[in-house]
Tab-separated table of C-alpha atoms in Angstrom:
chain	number	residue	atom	x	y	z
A	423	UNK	CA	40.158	28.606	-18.433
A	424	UNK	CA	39.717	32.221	-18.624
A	425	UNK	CA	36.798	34.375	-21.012
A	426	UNK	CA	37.458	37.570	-22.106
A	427	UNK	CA	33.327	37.935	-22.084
A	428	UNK	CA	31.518	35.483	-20.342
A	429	UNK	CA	28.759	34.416	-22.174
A	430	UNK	CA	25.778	31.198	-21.159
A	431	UNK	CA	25.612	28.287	-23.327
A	432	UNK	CA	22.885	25.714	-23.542
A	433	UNK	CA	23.607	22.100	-25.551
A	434	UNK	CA	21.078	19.361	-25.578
A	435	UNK	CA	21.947	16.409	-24.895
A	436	UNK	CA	23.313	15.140	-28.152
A	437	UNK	CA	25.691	18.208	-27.701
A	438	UNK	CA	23.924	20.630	-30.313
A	439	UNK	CA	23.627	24.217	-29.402
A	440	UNK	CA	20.608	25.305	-28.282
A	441	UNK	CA	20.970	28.891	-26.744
A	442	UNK	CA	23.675	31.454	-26.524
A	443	UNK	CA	24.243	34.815	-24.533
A	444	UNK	CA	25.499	36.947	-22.053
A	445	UNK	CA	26.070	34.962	-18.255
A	446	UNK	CA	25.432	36.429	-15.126
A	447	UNK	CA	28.335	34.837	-13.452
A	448	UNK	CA	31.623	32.957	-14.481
A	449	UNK	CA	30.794	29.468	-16.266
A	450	UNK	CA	33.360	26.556	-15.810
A	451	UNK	CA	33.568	23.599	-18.431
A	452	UNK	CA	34.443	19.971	-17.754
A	453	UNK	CA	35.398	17.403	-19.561
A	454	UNK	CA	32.571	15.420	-20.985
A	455	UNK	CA	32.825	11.716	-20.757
A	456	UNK	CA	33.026	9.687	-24.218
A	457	UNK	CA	30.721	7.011	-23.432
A	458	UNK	CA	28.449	10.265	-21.946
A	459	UNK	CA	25.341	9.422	-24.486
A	460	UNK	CA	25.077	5.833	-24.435
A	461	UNK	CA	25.404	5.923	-19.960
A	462	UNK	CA	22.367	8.800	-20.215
A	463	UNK	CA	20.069	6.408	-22.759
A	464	UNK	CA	20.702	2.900	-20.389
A	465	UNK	CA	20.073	5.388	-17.419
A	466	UNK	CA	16.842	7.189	-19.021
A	467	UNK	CA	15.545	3.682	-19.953
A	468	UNK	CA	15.778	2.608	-15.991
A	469	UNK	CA	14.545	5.892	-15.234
A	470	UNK	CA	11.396	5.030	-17.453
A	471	UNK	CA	10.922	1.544	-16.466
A	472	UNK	CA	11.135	2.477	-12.881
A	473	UNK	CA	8.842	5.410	-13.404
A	474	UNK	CA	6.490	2.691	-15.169
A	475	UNK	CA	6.291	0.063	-12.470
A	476	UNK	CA	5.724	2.544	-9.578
A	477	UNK	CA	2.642	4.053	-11.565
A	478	UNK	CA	1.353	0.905	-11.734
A	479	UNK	CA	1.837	-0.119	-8.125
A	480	UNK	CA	4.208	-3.107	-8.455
A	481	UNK	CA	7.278	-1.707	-7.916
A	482	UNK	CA	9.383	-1.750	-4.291
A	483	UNK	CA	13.231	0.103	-5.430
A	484	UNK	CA	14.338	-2.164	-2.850
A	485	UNK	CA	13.497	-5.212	-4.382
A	486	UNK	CA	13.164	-5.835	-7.639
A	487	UNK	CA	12.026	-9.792	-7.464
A	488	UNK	CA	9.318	-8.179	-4.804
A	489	UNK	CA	7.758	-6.506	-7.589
A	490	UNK	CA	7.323	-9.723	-9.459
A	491	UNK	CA	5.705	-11.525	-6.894
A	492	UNK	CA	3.669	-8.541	-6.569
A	493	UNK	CA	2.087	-9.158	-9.853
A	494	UNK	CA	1.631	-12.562	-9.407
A	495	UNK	CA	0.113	-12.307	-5.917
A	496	UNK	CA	-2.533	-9.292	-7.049
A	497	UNK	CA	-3.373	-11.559	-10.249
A	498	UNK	CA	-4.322	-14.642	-7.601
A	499	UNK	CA	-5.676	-12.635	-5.158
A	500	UNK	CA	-8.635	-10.658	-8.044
A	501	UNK	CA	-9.342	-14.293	-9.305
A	502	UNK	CA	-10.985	-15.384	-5.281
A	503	UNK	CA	-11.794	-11.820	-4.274
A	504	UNK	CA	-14.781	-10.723	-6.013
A	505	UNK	CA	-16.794	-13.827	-4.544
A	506	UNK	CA	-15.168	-13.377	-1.121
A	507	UNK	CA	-16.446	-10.257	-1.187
A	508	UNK	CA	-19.865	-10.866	-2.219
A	509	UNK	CA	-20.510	-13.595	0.559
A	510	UNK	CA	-19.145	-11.196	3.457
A	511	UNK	CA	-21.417	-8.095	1.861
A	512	UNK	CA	-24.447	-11.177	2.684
A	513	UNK	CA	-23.166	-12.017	5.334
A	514	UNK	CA	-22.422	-9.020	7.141
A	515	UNK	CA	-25.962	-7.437	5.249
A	516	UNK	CA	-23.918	-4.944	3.370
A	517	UNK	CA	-22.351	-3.465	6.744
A	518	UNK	CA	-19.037	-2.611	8.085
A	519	UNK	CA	-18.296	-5.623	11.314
A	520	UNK	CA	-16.482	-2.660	13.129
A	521	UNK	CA	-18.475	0.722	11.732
A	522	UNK	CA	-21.620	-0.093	10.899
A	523	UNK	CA	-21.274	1.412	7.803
A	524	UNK	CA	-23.629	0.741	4.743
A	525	UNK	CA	-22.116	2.228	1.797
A	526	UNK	CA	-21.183	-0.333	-0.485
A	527	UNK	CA	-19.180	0.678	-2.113
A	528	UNK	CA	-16.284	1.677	0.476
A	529	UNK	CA	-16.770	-1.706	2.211
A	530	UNK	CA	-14.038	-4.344	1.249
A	531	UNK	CA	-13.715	-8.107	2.534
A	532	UNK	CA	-10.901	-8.262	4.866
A	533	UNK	CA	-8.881	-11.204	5.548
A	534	UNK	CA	-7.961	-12.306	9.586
A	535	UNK	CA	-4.912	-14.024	8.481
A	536	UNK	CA	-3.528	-12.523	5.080
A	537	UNK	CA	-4.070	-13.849	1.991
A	538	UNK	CA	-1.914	-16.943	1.427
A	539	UNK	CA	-3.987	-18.432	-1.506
A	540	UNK	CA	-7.489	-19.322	-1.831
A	541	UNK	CA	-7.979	-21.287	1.359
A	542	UNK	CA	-7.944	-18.071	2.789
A	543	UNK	CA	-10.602	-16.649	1.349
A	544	UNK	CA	-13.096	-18.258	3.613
A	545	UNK	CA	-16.066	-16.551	5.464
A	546	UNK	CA	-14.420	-17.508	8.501
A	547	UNK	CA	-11.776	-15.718	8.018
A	548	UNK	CA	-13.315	-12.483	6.591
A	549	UNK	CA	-14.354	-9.313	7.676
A	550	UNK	CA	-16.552	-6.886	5.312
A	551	UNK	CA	-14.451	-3.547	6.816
A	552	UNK	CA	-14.897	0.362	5.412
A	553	UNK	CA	-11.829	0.481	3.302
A	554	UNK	CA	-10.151	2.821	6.046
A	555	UNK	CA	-10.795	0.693	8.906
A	556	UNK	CA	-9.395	-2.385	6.896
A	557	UNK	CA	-5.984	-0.569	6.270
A	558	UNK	CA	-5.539	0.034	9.893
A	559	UNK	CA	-6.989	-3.478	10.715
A	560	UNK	CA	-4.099	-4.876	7.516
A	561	UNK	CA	-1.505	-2.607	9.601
A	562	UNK	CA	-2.207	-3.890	12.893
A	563	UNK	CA	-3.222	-0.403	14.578
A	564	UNK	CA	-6.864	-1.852	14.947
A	565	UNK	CA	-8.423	-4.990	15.979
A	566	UNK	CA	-10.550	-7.412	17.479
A	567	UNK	CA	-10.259	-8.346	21.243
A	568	UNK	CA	-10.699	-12.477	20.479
A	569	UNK	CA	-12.390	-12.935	24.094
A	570	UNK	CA	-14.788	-10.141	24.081
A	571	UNK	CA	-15.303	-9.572	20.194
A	572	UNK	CA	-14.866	-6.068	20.799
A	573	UNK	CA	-12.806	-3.500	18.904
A	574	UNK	CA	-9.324	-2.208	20.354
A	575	UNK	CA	-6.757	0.354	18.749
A	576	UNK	CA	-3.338	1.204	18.623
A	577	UNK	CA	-2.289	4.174	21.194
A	578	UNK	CA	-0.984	5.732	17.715
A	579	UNK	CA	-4.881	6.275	17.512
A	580	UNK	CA	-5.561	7.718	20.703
A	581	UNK	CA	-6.359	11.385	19.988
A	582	UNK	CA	-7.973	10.828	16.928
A	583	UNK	CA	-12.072	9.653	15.543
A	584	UNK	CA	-10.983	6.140	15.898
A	585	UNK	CA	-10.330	5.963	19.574
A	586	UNK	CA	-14.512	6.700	19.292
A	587	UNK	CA	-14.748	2.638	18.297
A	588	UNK	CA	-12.337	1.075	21.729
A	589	UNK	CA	-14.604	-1.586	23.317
A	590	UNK	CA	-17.292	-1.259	20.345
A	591	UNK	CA	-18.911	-4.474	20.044
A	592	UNK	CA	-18.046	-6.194	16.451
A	593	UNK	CA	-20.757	-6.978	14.221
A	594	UNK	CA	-21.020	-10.822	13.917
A	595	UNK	CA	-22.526	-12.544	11.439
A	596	UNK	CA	-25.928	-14.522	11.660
A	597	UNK	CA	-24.727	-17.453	9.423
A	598	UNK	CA	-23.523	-19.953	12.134
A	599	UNK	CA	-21.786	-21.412	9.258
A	600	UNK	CA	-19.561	-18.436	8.637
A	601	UNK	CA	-18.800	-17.571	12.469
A	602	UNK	CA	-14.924	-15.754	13.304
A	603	UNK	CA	-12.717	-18.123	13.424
A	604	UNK	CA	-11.131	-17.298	17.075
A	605	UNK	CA	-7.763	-18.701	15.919
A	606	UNK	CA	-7.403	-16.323	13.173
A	607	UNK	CA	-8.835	-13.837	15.494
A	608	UNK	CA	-6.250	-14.609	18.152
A	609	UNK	CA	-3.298	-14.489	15.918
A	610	UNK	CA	-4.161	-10.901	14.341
A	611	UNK	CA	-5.045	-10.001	18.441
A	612	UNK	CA	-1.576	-11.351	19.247
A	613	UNK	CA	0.397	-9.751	16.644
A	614	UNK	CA	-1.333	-6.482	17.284
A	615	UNK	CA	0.085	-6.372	20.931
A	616	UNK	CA	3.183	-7.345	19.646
A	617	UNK	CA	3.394	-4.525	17.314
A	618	UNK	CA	2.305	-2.336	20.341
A	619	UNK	CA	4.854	-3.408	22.840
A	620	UNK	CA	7.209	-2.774	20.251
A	621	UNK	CA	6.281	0.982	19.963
């Protein structure tokens, strides 16, 4: 197709004109599908849905019956947590088992074993960790040394503040009744080298 001026034309999407003028360079036209409209709506509505679910945190694009379970899981896991919580923050007298932090209200009750329903949340297999240290401790680039009950870290740690806490002592609690459970300990000690050998 050739212009005798080339000119710059802007439709929206329902194909009205919205601007006209002068180009800067050549334009080329092609065809425009018939069934253009209705494929641009069903894709804007997955566009929006998908836009929707990641804002609210339950949505993996590579799995859309993970993002159910999602739901489900976070719903069970708010309805034990709050009290879990509370008994490690007595337990632990409001301090991080790895830190020694005291603010409140960046401390959050860790699980040794993760969450598989309320049998899990159990003293005994809870940690009250600093909100950072529990993501690393969750990701298995921190944790406790079963035999020793002292902190180790993942060499992906080495050069920075963290390597500070290597063969720190853990915090234990007082309550004989809520003492580590060493084979939860051992597991999340075992899996840890695991993940490290792997590296």
């Amino acid at each position: 197709m050739e212009f005798s001026q080339v000119i710059s034309i802007t439709l929206s999407p329902d194909g009205k004109l919205l601007a006209s003028g002068n180009a800067l360079s050549e334009l080329r036209i092609w065809e425009i599908p018939d069934d253009f409209l209705e494929k641009r709506k069903s894709v804007s509505e997955i566009i929006n849905t998908e836009l929707d679910l990641q804002k609210n945190g339950y949505f993996d694009p590579e799995n859309l019956e993970d993002a159910r379970k999602r739901v489900i899981t976070s719903i069970v896991r708010r309805q034990g947590q709050s009290k879990f919580r509370k008994t490690l923050i007595k337990t632990y007298n409001c301090q991080c088992a790895i830190t020694g932090c005291n603010a409140e209200q960046v401390l959050e009750a860790a699980h040794i074993i993760p969450y598989l329903g309320s049998d899990t949340n159990h003293p005994t297999n809870g940690l009250l960790l600093r909100a950072d240290i529990h993501t690393l401790f969750d990701l298995y680039l921190i944790t406790i040394n079963p035999d020793k009950m002292t902190v180790e870290i993942s060499p992906n740690l080495k050069n920075t503040p963290y390597s500070d806490l290597v063969g720190k002592p853990i915090l234990l609690p007082q309550n004989q009744d809520y003492k580590l459970n060493k084979q939860a300990l051992e597991q999340h000690y075992q899996l840890f080298c695991k993940k490290q050998n792997s590296l």
